[in-house]
Coordinates of C-alpha atoms in Angstrom, one line a residue:
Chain I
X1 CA 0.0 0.0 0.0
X2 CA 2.6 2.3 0.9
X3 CA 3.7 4.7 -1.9
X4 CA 7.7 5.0 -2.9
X5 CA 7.6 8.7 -1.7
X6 CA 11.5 7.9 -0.9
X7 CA 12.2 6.7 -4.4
X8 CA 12.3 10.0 -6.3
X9 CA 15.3 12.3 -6.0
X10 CA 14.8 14.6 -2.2
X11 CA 16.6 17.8 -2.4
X12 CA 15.7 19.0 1.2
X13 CA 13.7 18.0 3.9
X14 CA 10.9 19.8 6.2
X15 CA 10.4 18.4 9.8
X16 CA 7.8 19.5 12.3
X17 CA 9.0 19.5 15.4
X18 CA 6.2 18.7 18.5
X19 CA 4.9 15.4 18.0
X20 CA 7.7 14.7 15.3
X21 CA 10.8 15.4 17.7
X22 CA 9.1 15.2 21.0
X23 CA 6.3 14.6 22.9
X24 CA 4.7 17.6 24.5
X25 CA 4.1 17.4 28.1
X26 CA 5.0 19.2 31.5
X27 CA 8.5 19.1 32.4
X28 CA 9.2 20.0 28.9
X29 CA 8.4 16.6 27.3
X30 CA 10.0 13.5 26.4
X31 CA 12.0 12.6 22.7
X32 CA 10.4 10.2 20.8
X33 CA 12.6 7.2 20.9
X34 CA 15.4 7.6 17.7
X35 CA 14.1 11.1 16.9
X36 CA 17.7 12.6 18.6
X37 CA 20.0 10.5 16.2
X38 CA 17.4 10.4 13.4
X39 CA 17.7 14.2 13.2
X40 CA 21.6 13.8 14.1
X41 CA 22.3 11.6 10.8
X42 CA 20.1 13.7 8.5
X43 CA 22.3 17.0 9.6
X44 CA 25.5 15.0 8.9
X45 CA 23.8 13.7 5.6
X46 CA 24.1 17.2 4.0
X47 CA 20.9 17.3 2.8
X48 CA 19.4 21.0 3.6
X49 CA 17.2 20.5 6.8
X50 CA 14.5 23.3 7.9
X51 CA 12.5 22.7 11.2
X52 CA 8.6 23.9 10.1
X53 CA 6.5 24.9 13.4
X54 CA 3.6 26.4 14.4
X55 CA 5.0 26.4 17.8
X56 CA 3.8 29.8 19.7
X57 CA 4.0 29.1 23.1
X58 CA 7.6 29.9 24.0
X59 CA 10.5 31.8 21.6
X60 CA 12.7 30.8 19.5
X61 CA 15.8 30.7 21.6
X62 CA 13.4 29.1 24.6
X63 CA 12.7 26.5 21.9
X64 CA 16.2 25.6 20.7
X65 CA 17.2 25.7 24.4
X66 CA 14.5 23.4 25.7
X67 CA 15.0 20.9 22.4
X68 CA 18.8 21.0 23.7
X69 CA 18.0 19.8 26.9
X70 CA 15.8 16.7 25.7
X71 CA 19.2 16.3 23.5
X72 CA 18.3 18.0 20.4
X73 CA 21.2 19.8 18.6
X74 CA 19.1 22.8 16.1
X75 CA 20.1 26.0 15.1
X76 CA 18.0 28.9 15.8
X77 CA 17.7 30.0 12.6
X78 CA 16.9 26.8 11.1
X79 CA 13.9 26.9 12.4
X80 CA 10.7 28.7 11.0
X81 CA 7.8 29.9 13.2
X82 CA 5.4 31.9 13.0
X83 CA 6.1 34.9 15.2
X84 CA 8.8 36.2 13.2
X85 CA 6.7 35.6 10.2
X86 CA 4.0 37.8 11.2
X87 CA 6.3 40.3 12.7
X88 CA 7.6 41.1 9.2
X89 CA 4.1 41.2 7.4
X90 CA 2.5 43.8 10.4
X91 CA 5.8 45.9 9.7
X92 CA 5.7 45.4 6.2
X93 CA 1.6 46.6 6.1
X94 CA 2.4 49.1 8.9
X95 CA -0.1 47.1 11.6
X96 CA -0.3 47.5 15.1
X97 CA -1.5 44.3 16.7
X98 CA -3.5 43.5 20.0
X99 CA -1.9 40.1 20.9
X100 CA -4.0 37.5 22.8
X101 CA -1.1 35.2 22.8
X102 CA 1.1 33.2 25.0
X103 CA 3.1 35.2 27.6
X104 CA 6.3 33.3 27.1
X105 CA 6.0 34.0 23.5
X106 CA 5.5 37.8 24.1
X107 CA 9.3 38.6 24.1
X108 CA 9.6 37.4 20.2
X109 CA 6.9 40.2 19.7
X110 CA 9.7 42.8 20.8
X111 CA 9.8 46.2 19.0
X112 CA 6.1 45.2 17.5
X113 CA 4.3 48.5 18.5
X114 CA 1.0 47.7 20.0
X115 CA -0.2 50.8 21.1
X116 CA -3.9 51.9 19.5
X117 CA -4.3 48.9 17.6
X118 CA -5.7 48.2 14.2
X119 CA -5.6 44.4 13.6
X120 CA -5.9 41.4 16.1
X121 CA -2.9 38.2 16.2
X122 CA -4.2 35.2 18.0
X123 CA -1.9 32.1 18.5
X124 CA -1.5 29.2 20.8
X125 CA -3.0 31.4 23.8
X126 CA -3.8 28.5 25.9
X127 CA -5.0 29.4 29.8
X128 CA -5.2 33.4 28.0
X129 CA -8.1 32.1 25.9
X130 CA -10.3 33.6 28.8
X131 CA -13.8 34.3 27.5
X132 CA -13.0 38.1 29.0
X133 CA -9.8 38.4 26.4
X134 CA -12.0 36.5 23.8
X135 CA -14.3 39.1 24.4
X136 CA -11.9 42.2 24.0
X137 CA -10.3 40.3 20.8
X138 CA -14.0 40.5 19.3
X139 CA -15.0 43.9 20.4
X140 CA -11.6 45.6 18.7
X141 CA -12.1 43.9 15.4
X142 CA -16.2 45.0 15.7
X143 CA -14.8 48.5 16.1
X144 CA -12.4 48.4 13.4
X145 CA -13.2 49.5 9.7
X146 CA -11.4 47.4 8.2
X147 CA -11.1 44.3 11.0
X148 CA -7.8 41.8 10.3
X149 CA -7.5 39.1 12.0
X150 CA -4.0 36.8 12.0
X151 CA -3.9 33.4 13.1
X152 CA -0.7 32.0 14.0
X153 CA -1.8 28.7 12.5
X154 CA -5.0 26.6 12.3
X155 CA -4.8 23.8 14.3
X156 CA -7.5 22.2 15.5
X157 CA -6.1 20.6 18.5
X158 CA -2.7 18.9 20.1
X159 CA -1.6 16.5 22.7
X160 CA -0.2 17.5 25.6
X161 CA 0.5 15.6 28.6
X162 CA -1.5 12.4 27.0
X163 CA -4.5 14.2 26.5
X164 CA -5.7 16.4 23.1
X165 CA -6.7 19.9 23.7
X166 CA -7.7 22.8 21.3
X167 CA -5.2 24.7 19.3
X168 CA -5.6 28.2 18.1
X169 CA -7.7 26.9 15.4
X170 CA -10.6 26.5 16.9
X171 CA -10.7 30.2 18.5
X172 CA -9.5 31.5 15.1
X173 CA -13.2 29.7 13.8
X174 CA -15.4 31.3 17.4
X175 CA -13.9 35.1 16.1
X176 CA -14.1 34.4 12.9
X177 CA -18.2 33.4 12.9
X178 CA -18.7 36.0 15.6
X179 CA -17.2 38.5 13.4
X180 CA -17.5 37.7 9.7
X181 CA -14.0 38.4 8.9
X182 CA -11.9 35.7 7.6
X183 CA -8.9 35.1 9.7
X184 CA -5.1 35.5 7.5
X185 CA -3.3 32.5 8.5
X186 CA 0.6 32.8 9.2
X187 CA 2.1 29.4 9.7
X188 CA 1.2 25.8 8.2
X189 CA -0.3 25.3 6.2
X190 CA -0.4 28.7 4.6
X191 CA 1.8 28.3 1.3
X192 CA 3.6 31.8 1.9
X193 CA 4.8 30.0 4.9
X194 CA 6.0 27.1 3.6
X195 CA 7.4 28.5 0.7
X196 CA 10.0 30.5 3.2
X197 CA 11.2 27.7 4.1
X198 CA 11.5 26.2 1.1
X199 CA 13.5 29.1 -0.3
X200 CA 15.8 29.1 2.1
X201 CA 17.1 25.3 1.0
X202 CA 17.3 27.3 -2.4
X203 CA 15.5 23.8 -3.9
X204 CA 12.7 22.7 -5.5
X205 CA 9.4 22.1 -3.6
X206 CA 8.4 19.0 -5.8
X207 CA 12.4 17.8 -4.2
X208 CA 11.2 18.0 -0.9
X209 CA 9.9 15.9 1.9
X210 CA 7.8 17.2 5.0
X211 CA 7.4 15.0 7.9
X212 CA 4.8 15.7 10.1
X213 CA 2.3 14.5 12.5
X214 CA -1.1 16.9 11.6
X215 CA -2.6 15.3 9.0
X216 CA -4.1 18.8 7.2
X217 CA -1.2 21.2 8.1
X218 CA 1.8 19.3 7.6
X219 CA 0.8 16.6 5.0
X220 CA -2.0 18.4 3.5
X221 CA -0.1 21.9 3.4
X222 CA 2.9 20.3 2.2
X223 CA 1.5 18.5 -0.6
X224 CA -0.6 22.1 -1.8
X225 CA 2.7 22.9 -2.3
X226 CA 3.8 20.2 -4.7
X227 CA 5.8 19.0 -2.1
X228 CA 5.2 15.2 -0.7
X229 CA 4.3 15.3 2.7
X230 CA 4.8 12.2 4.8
X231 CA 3.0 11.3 8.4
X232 CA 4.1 10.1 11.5
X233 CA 2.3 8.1 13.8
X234 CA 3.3 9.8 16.9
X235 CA 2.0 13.6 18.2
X236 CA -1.3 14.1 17.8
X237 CA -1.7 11.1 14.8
X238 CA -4.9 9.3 15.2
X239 CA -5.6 6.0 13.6
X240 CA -8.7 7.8 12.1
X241 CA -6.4 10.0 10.0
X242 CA -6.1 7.4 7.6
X243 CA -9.3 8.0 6.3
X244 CA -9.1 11.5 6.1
X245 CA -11.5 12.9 3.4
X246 CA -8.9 15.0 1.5
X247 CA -5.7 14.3 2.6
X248 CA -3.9 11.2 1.5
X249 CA -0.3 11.4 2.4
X250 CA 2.2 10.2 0.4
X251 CA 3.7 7.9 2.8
X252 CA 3.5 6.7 6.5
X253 CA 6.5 6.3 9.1
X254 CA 6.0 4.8 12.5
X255 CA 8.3 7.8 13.6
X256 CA 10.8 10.2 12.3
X257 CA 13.3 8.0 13.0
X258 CA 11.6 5.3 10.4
X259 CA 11.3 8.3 8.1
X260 CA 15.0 8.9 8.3
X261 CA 16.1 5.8 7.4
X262 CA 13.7 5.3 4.1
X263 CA 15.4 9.3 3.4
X264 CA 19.0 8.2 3.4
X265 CA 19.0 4.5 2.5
X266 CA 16.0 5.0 0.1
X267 CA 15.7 0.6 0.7
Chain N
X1 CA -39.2 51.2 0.9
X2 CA -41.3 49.2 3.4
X3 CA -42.8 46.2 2.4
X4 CA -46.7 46.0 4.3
X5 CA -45.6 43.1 6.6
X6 CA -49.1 44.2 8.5
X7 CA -51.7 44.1 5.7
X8 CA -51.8 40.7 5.8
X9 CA -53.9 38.2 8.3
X10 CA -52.0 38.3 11.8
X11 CA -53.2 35.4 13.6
X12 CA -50.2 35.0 16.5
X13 CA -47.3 37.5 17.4
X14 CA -43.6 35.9 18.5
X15 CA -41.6 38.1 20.4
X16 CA -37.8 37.8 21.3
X17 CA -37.2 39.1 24.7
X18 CA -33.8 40.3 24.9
X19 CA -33.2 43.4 23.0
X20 CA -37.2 43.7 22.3
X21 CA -38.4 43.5 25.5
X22 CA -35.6 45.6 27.4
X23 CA -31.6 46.3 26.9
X24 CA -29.4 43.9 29.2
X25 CA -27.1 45.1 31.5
X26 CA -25.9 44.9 35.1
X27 CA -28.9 45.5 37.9
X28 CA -31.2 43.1 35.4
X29 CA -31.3 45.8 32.5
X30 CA -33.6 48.6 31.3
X31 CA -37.1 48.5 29.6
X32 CA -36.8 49.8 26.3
X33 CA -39.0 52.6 26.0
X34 CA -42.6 51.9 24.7
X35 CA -42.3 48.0 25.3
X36 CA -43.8 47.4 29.1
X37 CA -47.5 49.0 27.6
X38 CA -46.8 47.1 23.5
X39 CA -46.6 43.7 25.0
X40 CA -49.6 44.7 27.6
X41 CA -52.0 46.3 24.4
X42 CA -50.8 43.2 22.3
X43 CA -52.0 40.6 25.0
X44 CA -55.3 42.5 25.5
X45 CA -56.0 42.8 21.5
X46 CA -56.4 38.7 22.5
X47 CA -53.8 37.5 19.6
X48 CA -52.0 35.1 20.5
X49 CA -48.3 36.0 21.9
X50 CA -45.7 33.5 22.7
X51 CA -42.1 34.7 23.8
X52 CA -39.5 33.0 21.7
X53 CA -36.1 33.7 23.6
X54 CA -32.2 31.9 23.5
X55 CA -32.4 32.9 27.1
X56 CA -30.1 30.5 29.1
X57 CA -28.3 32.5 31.7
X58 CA -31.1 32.1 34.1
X59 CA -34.0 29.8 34.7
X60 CA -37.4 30.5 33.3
X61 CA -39.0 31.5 36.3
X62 CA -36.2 33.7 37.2
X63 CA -36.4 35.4 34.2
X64 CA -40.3 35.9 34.9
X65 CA -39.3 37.8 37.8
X66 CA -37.2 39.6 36.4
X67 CA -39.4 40.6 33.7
X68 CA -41.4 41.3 36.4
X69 CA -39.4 43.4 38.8
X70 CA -38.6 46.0 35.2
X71 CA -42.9 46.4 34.6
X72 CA -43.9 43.0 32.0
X73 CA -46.5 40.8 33.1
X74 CA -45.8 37.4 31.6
X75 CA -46.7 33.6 32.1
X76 CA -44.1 31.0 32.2
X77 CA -45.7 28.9 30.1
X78 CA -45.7 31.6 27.3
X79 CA -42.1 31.7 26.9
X80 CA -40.2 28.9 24.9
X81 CA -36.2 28.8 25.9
X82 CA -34.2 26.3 24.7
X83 CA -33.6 24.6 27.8
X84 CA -36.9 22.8 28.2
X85 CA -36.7 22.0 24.7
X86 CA -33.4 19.8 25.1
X87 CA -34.2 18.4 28.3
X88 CA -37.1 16.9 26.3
X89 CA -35.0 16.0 23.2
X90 CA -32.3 14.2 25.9
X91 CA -35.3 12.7 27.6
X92 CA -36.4 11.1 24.2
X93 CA -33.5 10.1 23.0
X94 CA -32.0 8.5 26.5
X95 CA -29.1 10.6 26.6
X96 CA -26.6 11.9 29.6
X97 CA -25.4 15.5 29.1
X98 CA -21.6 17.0 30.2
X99 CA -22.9 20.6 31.0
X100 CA -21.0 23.4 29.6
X101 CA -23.6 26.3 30.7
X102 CA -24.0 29.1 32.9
X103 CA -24.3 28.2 36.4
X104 CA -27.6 30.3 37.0
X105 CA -29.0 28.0 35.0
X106 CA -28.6 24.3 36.1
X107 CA -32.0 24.3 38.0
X108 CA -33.1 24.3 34.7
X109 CA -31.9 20.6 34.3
X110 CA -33.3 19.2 37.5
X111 CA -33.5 15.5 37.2
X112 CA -31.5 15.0 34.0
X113 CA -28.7 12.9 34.6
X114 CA -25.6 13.6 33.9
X115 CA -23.5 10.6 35.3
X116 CA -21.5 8.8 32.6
X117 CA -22.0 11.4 29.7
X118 CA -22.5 10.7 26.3
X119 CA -23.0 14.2 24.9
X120 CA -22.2 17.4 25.2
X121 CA -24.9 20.2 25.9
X122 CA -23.3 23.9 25.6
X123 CA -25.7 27.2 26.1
X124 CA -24.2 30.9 27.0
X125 CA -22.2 30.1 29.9
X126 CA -20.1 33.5 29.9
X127 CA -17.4 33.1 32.5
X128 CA -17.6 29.5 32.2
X129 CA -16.3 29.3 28.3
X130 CA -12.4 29.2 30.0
X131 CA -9.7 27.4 28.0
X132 CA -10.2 24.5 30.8
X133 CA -13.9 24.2 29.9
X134 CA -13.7 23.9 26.8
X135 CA -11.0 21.8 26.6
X136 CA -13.1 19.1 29.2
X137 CA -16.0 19.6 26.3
X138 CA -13.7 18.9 23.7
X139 CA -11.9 16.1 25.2
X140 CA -15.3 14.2 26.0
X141 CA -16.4 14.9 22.2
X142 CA -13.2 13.2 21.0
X143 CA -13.5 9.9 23.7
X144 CA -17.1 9.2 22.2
X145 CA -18.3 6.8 19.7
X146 CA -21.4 8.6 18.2
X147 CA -20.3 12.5 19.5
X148 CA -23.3 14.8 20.1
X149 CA -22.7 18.0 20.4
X150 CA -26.0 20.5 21.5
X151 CA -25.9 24.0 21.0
X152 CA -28.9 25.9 22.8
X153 CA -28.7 28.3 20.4
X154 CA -26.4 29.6 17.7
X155 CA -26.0 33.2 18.5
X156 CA -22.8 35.2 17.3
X157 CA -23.1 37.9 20.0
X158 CA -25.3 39.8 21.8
X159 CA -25.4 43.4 24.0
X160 CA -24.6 43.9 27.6
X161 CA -23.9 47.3 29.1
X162 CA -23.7 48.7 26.1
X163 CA -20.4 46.3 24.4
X164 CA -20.7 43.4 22.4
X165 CA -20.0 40.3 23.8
X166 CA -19.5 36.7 22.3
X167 CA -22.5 34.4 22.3
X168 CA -22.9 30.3 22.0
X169 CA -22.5 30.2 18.5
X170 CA -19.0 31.2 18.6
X171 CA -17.9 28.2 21.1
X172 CA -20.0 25.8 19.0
X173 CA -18.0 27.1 15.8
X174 CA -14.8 26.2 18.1
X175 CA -15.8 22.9 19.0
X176 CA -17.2 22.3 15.5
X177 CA -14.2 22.8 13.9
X178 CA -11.7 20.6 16.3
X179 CA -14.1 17.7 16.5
X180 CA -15.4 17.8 12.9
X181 CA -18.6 17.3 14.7
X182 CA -21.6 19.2 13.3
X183 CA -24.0 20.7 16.5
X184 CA -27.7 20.7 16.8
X185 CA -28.8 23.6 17.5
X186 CA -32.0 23.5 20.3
X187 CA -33.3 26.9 20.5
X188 CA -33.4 30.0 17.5
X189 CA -32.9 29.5 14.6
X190 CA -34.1 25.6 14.5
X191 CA -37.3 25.3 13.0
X192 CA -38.5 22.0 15.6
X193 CA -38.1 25.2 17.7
X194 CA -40.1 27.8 16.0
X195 CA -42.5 25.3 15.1
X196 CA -43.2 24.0 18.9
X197 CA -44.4 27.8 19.5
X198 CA -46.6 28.0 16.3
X199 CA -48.2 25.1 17.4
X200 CA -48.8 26.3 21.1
X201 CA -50.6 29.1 19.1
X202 CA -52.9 27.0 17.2
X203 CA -52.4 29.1 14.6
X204 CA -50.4 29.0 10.9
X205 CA -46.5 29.9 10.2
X206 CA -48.1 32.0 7.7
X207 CA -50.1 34.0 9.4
X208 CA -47.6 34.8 12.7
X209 CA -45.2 37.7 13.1
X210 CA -41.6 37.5 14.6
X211 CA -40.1 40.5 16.1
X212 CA -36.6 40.3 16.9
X213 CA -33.5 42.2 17.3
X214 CA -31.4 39.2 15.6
X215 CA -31.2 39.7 11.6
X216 CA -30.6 35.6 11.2
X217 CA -31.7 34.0 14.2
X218 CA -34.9 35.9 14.7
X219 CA -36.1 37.2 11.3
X220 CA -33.8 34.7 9.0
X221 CA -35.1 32.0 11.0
X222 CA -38.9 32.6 11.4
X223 CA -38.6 33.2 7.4
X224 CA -37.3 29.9 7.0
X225 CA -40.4 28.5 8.8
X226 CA -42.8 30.8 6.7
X227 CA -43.7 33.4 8.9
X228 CA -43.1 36.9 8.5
X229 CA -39.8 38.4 10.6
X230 CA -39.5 41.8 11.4
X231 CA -36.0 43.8 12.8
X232 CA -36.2 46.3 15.8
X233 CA -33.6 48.9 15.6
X234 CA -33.1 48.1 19.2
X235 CA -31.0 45.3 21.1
X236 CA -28.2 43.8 19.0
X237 CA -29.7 45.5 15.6
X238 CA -26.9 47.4 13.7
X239 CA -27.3 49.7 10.7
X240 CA -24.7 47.0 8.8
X241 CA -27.5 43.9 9.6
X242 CA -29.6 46.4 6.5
X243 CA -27.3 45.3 4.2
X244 CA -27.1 41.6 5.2
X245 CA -25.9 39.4 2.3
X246 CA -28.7 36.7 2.7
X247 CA -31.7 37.9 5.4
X248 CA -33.9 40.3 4.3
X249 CA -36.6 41.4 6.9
X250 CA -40.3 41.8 5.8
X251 CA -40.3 45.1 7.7
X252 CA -38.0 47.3 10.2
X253 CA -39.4 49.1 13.2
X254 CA -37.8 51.3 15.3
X255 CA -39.1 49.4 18.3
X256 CA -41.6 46.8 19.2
X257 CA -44.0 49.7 20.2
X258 CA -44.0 50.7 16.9
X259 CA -44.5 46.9 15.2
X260 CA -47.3 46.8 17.9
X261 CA -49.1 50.0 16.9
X262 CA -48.5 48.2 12.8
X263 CA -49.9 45.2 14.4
X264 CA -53.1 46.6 16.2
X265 CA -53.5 49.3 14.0
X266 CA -52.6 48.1 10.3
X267 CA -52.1 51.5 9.3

């Protein structure tokens, strides 16, 4: 059954990191077993590596630090998220955003003036998605004339600690009915994002592999790319994903470190 | 420009509380001006009136006194609210709701058992819509078998002290989205709804009025059951809902004394 997404010629490869790397969880996690060396021997491969993550809930520099400790060696700028993303597009459009956001993210946000806002940047807010800051979210963009709304990804939901809970997704979808505006994604599996990414390989997005463990927003988003986009069955992969209604991904790995292996040895 | 949604045979009257009846706010609201004596010439004219509200922050018969305490004279029985109706629908259908709902009005669900759940009930629950609740909504959702998911309502916001806040429909959109599990919506704008108070009536869809501040839960959804709707310029209306893309009253008043005096009067 399995398609020989490993056969053709891979240029570069995109990994997701929660769920592809790590389990989530307090404490900071736990490495999913052979995703250390797996990540180890495609660095020392030389084929162009970029780590692709919606991750919002710390920094950048918290994340390469706390991947360090679970024994992770990454470089911060290897790795694309979206804060810095949408950092350059509210400078770019001259925006001033409210943030309902993660405070251990907030630092990454640095330089971003917030003051009298016109436009509204939700992410991974967890315990901040208060229905009081849901409320002031709504009320800015319902004063606005022309209401934006970014969503630092779309995710529907993600394990933590052995249970699933919602993602910014599903908040991005309350403000978006409650409004009528439709919500400018920045992160997977917006294209623009991907394509970053992509260009910084300097290869050909039909010569790269993404490995991830959302069904929609790594596979799916990888493969609108004309990239092939390869799952995971760890992080938040259910066994129901296989019959996904659109997305069929181009291959299946037990784990990253599977992956790996079918990358370099192409058996 | 207005059509003459009063020439024609009024046999029954449905009036929306909220936003009809008076504003909401703290200290239980204020009567909006010319409604206390409309709803008492209405009931007098001997038409038939029943009170159609998505009320579920408080229990009928507290709402009765409350209605009470600000000048309306109203029967319980002459006001359908979405709880009874689901309480009757999870009677039927042998079903054990987690409550996600505002804590004023769990008397509401006196002797429905919620041991063991296998659904999910959600209503306006304010306060209550914290990340941890809904997460404990959405983790249930995603444990069951058959998931049933009940919105009492499907409102996208309502007035309170003069802001906007978020109503049910925008945590039903949430939990929609992460579960892929499409709600039923008990309460405006279901037609089993409508329909239960037509029937009460005795009386034909076609022949009965709405009144309601809410462009598609009010007027959209009484349409849909083939009575006329008419828009108060009170409440939640906003000069925008004039332009709304698919709902397109059969009149506008500025407030329900004025549909009254169309009603009584058919000038």
């Amino acid at each position: 059954m399995m398609s020989a997404w490993n056969k053709r010629t891979i240029d570069g490869v995109l990994l997701d990191i929660t769920g592809v790397l790590y389990e989530s969880g307090t404490g900071g996690g736990t490495p999913i077993p052979g995703s250390i060396s797996a990540v180890k021997k495609l660095k020392a491969s030389g084929i162009p590596v970029r780590f692709c993550t919606n991750e919002t809930t710390t920094t950048r520099r918290k994340l390469v630090e706390k991947l360090e400790k679970l024994g992770f060696k990454l470089d911060e700028n290897e790795i694309f998220a979206p804060i810095p993303a949408v950092c350059s597009i509210l400078r770019q459009r001259g925006l001033r955003p409210h943030l309902l956001v993660h405070p251990d993210c907030v630092p990454d946000f640095e330089g971003v003036d917030t003051r009298n806002p016109n436009c509204v940047v939700i992410s991974d807010a967890t315990h901040e998605f208060s229905y009081e800051n849901m409320n002031r979210a709504f009320q800015l963009l319902m004063t606005l004339d022309k209401p934006i709304l970014f969503s630092l990804g779309a995710g529907k939901f993600y394990k933590e600690d052995d249970k699933l809970v919602l993602d910014v997704g599903a908040y991005m979808k309350a403000l978006e009915y409650a409004t009528d505006v439709k919500a400018e994604i920045v992160g997977k599996p917006s294209p623009a994002f991907f394509n970053t990414a992509v260009h910084d390989m300097e290869v050909l997005p039909d010569r790269v592999v993404m490995v991830g463990d959302d069904i929609v927003n790594d596979v799916g988003g990888a493969q609108a790319c004309g990239m092939r986009g390869v799952q995971v069955r760890t992080g938040k992969y259910r066994q129901l994903d296989e019959n996904h209604p659109t997305v069929k991904p181009d291959g299946y790995v037990e784990n990253l470190a599977e992956a790996v292996d079918l990358i370099l040895c192409k058996k």
